[in-house]
CSV table of C-alpha atoms in Angstrom, one decimal:
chain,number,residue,atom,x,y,z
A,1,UNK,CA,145.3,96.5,110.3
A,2,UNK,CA,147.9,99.1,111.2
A,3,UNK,CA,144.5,101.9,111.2
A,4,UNK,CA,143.6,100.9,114.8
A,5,UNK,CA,145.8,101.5,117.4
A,6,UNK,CA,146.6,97.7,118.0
A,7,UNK,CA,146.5,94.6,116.3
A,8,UNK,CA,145.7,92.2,119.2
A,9,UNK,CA,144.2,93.1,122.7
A,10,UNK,CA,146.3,93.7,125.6
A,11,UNK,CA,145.4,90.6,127.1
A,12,UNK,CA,145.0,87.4,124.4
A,13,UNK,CA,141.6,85.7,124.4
A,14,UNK,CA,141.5,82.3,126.3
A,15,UNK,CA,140.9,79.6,124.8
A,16,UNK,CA,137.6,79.6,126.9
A,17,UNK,CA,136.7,83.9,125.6
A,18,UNK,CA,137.1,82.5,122.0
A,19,UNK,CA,134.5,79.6,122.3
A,20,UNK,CA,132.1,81.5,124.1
A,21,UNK,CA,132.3,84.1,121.4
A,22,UNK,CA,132.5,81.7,118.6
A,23,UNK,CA,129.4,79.7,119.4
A,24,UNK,CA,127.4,82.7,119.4
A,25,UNK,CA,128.6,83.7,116.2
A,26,UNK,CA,127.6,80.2,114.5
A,27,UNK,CA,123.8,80.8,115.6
A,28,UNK,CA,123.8,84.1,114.4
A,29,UNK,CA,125.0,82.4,111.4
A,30,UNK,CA,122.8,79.7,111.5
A,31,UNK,CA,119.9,82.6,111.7
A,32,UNK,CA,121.2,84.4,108.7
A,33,UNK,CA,120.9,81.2,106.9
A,34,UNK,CA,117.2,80.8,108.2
A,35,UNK,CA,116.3,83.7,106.4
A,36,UNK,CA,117.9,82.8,103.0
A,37,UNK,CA,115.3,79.9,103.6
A,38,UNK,CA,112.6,81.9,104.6
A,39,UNK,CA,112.7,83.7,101.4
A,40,UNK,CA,112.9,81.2,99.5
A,41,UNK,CA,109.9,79.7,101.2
A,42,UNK,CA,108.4,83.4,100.0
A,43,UNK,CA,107.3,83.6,103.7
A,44,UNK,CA,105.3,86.7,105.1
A,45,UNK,CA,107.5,89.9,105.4
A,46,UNK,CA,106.7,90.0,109.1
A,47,UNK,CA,108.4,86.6,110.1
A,48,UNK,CA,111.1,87.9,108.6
A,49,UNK,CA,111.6,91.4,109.8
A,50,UNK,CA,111.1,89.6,112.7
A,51,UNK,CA,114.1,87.4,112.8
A,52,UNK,CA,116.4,90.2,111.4
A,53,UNK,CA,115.9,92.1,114.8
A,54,UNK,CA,116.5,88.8,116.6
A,55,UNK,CA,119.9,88.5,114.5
A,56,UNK,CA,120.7,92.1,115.1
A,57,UNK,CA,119.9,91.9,119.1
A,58,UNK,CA,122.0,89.2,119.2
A,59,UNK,CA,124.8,91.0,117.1
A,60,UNK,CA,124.7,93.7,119.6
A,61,UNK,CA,125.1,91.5,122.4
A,62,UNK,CA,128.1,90.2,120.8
A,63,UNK,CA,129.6,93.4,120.4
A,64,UNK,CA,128.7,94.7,123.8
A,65,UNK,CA,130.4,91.8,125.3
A,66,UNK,CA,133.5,92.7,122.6
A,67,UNK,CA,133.5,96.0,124.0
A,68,UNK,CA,133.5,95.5,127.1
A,69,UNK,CA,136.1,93.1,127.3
A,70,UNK,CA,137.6,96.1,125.4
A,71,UNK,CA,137.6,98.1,128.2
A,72,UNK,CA,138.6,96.1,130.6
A,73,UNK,CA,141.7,94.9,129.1
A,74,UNK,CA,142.8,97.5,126.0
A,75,UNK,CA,141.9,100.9,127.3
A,76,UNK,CA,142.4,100.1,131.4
A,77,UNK,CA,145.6,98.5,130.6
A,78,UNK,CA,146.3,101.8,128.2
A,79,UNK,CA,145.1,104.3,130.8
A,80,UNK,CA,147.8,102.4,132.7
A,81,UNK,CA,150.2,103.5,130.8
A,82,UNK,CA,149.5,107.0,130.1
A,83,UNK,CA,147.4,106.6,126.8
A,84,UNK,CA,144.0,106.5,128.0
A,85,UNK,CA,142.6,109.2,126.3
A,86,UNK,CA,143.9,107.6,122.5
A,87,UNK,CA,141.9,104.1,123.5
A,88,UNK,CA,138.8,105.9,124.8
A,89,UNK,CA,138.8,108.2,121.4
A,90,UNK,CA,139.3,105.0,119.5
A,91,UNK,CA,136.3,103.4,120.9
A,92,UNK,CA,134.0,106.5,121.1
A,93,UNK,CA,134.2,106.3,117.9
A,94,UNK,CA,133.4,102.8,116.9
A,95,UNK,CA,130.4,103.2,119.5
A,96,UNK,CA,128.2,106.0,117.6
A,97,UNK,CA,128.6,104.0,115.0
A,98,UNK,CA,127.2,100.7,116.4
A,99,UNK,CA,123.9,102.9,118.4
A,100,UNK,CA,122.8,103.5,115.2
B,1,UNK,CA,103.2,80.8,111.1
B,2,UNK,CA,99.9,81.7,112.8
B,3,UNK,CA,101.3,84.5,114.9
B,4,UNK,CA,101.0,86.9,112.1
B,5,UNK,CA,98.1,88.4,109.4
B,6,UNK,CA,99.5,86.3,106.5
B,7,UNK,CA,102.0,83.1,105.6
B,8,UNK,CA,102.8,84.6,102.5
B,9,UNK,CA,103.1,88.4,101.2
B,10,UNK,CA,100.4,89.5,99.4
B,11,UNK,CA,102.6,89.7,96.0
B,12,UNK,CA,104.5,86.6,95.9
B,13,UNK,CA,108.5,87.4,95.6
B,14,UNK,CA,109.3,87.1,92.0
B,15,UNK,CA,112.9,85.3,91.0
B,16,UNK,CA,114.6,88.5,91.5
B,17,UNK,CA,113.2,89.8,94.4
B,18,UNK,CA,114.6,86.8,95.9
B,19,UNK,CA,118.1,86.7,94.3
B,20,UNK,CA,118.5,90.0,95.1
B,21,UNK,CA,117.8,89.6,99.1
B,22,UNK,CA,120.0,86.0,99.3
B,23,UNK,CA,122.4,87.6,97.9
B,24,UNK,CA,122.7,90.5,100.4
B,25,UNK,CA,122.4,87.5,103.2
B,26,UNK,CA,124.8,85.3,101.8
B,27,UNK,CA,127.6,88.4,102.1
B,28,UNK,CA,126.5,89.2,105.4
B,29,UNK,CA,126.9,85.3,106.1
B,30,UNK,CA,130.1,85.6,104.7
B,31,UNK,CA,130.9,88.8,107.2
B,32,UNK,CA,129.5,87.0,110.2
B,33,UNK,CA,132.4,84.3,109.0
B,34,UNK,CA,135.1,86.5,108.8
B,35,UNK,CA,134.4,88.2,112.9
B,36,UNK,CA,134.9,84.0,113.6
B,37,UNK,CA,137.8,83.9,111.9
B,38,UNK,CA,139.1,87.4,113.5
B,39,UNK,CA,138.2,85.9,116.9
B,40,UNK,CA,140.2,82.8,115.9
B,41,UNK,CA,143.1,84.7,114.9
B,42,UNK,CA,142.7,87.0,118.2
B,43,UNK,CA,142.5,90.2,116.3
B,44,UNK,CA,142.3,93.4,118.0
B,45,UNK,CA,139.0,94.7,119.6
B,46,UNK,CA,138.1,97.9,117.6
B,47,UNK,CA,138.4,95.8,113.8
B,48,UNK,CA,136.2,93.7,115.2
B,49,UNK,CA,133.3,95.8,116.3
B,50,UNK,CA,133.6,98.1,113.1
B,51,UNK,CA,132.7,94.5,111.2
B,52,UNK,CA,129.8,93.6,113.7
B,53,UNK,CA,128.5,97.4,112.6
B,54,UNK,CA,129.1,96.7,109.0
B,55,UNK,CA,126.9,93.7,109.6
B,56,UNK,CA,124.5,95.5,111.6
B,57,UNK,CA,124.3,98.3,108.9
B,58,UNK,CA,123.9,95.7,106.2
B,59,UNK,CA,121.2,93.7,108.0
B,60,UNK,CA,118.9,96.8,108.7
B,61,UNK,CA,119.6,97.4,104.9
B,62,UNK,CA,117.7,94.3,104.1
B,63,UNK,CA,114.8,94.8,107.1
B,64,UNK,CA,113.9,98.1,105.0
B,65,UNK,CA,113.9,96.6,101.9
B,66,UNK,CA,111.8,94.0,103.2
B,67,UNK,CA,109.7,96.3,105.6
B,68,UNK,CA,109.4,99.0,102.1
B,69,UNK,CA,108.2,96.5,100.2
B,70,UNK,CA,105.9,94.8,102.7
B,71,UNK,CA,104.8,98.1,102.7
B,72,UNK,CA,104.1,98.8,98.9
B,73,UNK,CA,102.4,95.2,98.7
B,74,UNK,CA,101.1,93.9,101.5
B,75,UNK,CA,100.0,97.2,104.3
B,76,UNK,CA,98.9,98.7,100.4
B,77,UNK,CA,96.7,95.5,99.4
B,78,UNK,CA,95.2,95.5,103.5
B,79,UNK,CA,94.1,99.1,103.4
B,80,UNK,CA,92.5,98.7,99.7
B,81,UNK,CA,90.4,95.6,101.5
B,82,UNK,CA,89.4,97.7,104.7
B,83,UNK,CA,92.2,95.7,107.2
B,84,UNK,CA,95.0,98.7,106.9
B,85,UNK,CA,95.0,99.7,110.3
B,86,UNK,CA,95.5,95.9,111.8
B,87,UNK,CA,98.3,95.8,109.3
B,88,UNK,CA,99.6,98.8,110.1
B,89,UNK,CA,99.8,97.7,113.8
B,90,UNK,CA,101.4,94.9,113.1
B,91,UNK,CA,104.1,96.3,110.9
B,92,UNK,CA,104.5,99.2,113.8
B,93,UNK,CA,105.2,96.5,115.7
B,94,UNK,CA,108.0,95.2,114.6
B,95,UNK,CA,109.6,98.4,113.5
B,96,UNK,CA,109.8,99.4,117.2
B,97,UNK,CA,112.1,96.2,118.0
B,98,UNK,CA,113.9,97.3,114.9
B,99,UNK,CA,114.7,101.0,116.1
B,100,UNK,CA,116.5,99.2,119.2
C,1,UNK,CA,107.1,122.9,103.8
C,2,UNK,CA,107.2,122.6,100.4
C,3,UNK,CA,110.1,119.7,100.6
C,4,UNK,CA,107.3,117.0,101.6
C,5,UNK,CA,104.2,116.1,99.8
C,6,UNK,CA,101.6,118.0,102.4
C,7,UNK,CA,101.5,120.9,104.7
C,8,UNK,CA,99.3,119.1,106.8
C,9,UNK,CA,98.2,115.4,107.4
C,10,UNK,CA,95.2,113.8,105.4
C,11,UNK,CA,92.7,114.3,108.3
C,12,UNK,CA,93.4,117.1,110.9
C,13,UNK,CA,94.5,115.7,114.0
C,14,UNK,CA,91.9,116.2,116.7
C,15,UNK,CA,92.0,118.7,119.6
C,16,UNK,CA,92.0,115.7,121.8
C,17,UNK,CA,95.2,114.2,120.1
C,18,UNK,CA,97.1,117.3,120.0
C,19,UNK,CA,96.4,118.1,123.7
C,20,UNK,CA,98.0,114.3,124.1
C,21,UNK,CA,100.9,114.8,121.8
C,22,UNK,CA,101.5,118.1,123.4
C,23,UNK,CA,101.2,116.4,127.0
C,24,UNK,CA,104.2,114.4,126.1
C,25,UNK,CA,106.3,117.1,124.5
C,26,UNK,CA,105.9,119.0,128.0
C,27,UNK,CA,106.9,116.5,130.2
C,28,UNK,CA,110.0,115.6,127.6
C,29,UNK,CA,110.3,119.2,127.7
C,30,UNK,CA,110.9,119.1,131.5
C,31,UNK,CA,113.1,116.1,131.4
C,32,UNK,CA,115.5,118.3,129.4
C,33,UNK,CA,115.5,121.0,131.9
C,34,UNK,CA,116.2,118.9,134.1
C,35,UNK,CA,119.3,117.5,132.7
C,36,UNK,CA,120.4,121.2,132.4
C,37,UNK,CA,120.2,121.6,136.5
C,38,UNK,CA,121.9,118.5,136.7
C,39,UNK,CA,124.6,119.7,135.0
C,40,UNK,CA,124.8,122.6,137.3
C,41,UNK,CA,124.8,120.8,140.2
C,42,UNK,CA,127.7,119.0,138.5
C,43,UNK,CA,125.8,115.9,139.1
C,44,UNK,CA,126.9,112.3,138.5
C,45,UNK,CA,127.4,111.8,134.5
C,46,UNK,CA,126.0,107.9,134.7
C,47,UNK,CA,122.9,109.8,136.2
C,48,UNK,CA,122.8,112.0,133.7
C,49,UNK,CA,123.3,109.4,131.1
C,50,UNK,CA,120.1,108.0,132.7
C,51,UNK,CA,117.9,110.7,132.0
C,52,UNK,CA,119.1,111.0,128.1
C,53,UNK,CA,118.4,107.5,127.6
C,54,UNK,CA,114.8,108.1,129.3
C,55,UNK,CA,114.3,111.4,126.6
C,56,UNK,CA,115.2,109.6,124.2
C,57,UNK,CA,113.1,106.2,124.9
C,58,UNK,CA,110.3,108.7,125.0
C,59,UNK,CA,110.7,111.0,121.8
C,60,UNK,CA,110.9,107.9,120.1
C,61,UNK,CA,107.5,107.1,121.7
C,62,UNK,CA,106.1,110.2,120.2
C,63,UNK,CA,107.3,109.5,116.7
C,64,UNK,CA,106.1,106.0,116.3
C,65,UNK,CA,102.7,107.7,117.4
C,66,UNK,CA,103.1,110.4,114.7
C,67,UNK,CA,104.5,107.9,112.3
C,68,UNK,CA,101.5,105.2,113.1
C,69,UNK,CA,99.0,108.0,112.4
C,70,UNK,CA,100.6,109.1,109.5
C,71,UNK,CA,100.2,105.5,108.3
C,72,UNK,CA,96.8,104.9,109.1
C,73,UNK,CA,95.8,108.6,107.5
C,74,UNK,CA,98.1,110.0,104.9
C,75,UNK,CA,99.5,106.6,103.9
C,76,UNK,CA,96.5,105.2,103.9
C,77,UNK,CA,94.8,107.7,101.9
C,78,UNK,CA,97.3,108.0,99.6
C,79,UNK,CA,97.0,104.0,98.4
C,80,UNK,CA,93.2,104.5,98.0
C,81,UNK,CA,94.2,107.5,95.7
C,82,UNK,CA,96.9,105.6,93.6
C,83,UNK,CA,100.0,107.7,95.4
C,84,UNK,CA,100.5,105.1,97.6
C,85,UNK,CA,104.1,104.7,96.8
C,86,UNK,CA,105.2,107.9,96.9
C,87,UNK,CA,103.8,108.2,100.4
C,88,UNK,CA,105.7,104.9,101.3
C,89,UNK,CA,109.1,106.1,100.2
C,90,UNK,CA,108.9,109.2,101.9
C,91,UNK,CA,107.8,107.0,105.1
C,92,UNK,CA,110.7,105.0,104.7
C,93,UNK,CA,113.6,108.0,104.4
C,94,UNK,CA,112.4,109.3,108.1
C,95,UNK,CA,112.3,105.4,109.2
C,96,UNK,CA,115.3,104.9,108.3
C,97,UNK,CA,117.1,108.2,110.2
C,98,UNK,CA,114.5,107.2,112.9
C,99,UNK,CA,116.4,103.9,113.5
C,100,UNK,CA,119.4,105.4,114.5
D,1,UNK,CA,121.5,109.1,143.8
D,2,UNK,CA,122.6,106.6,146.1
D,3,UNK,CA,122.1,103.8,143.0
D,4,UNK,CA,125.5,104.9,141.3
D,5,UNK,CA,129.5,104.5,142.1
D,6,UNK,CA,129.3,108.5,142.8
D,7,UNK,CA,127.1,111.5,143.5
D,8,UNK,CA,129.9,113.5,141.3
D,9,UNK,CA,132.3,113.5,138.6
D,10,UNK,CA,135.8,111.9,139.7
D,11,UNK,CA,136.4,115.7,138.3
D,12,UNK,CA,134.1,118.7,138.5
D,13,UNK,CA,133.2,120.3,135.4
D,14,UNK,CA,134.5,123.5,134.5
D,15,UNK,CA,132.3,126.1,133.9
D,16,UNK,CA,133.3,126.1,130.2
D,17,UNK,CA,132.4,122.5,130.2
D,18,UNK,CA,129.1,123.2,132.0
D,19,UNK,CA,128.3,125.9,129.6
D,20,UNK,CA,129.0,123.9,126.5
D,21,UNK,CA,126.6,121.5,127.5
D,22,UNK,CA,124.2,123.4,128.8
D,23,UNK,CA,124.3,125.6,125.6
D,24,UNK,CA,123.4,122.3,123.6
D,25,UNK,CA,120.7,121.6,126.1
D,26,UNK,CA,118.9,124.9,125.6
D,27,UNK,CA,118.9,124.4,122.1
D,28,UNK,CA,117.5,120.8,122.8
D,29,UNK,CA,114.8,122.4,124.6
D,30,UNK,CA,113.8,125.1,122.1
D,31,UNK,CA,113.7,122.2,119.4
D,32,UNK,CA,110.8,120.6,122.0
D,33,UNK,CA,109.3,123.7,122.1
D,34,UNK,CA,109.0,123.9,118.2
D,35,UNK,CA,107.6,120.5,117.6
D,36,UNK,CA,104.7,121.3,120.4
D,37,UNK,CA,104.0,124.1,118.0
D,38,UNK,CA,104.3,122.2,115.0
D,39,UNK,CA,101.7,120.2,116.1
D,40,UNK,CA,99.5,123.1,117.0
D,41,UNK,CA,99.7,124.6,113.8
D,42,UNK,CA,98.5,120.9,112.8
D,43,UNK,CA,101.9,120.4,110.4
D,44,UNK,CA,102.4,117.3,108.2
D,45,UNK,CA,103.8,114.3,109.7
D,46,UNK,CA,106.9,113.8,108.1
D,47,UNK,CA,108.3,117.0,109.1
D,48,UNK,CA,107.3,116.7,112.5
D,49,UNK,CA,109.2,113.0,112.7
D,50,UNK,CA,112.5,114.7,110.9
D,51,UNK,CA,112.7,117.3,113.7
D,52,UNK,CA,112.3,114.3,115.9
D,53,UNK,CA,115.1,112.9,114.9
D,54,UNK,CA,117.2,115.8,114.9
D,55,UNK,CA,116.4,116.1,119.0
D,56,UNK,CA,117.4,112.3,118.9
D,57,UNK,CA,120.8,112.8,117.0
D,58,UNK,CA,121.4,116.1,118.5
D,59,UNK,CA,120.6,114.0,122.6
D,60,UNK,CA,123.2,111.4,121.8
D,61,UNK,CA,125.6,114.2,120.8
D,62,UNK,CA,125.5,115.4,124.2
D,63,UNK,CA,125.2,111.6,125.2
D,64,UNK,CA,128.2,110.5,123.8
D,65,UNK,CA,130.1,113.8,124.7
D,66,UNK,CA,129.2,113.1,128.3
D,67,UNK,CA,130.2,109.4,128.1
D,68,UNK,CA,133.6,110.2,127.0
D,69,UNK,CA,134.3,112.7,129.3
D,70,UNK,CA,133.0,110.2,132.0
D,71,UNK,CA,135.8,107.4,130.8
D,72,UNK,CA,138.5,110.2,130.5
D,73,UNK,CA,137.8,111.5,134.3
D,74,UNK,CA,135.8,109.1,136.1
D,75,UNK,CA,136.4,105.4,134.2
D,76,UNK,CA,140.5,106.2,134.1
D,77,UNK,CA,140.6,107.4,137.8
D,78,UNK,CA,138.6,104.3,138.9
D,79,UNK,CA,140.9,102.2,136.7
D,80,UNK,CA,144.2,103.6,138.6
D,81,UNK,CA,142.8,102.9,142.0
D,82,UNK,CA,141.6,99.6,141.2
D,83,UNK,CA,138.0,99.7,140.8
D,84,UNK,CA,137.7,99.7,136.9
D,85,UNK,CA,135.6,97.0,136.5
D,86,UNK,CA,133.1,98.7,138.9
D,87,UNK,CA,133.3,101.8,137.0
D,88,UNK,CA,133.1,100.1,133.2
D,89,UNK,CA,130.2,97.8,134.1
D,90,UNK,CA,127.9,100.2,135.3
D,91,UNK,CA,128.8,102.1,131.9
D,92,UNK,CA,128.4,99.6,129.9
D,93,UNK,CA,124.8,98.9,131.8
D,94,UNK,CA,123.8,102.7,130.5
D,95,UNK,CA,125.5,102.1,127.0
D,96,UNK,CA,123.3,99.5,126.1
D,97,UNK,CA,119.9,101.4,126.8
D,98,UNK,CA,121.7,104.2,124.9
D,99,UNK,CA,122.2,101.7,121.9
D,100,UNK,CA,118.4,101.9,121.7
């Protein structure tokens, strides 16, 4: 996007990574559209708060498992090469967002 | 669904209400689409976790519209009938997973 | 003080529920000194990570203690005096900080 | 502790650095001090939970300061000797408790 300091990781996804990524991604999709239904059904606030903190728990796991892969690729393979410190400012910063 | 103090809310939704939630889910289904297609397209790391916190954001945007108005409705109509403080637990409840 | 709607909650808080409120604020107290000699004794930063997550874990137990007595008495009160609203929204502001 | 990679920082802390954080800490703990007297002077709810959540924002601070000094020295020094993966899963262990 030309404001991040790459466009692809260092190492491409597998065909494998992306699946694994991808399939969680269509449930949590599949659980957004749950709730459309739900509030269409006018169902009790409850169930529903309920499965927005299943959707977000599950969001974070994705993006843990993101970031991580992050790290172990982008920033070691940076730290490598002498820019550490620009990939681990990068990504500090995206993770105080995403703990709140 | 039996697990909870009500199937309904104690105010139904009116058409709005609901409009105005499905459409805040069908964006965020359309965001949760666009990290597949990122994945797909093996885009770099960091763009993708700043979209799984835009969704995150935009999901716990919806829980406190939903928990405020569960609030202003249902814990309101429960503590005018002598049953706040089980509704209260049970709304504490869930707001505790949602802090995570 | 002046920027909320009380100076003090709807029903005083007991000496027995201050003494536990206060209990916890000790002990929380003590785990933040004790990060501080960590420090000094230059100690591990995963460790230390450790102990922020505990502090934090239990502040937030406080304040969903405070915040479920605040429903059950202020809020409470507040619907059976028609300003039931008002106390919800203010509720909901601190929620939403408190979810960060 | 015997449960980590280390007892130490792959670098020791300067005493700047040590002072800088325990400077924050202090402040930390005179903010845990003012809430225990908050509550003895029986103050409202909502002003007890906002100072709450300033110790919670103002703990991750230190959190994430300590985090990315932990990837500069520690993560980056365990990447270069070839035990990076060690070194960013037992981060990423303590990052997601810190999501929380």
């Amino acid at each position: 996007m030309g404001d991040y300091l790459h466009e692809h990781p260092a190492t491409p996804r597998t065909y494998e990574e992306k699946q694994a990524v991808s399939n969680r991604l269509k449930r949590i999709e599949g659980q957004v559209r749950g709730i459309q239904k739900m509030i269409e059904q006018d169902r009790y606030c409850i169930d529903i708060l309920v499965q927005i903190n299943a959707i977000n728990a599950a969001l974070k796991k994705v993006g843990f498992s993101v970031a991580e892969r992050h790290m172990k690729h982008c920033v070691s393979n940076a730290v490598q090469t002498g820019e550490g410190n620009e990939a681990i400012d990068e990504l500090m910063q995206v993770m105080k967002q995403f703990s709140k």
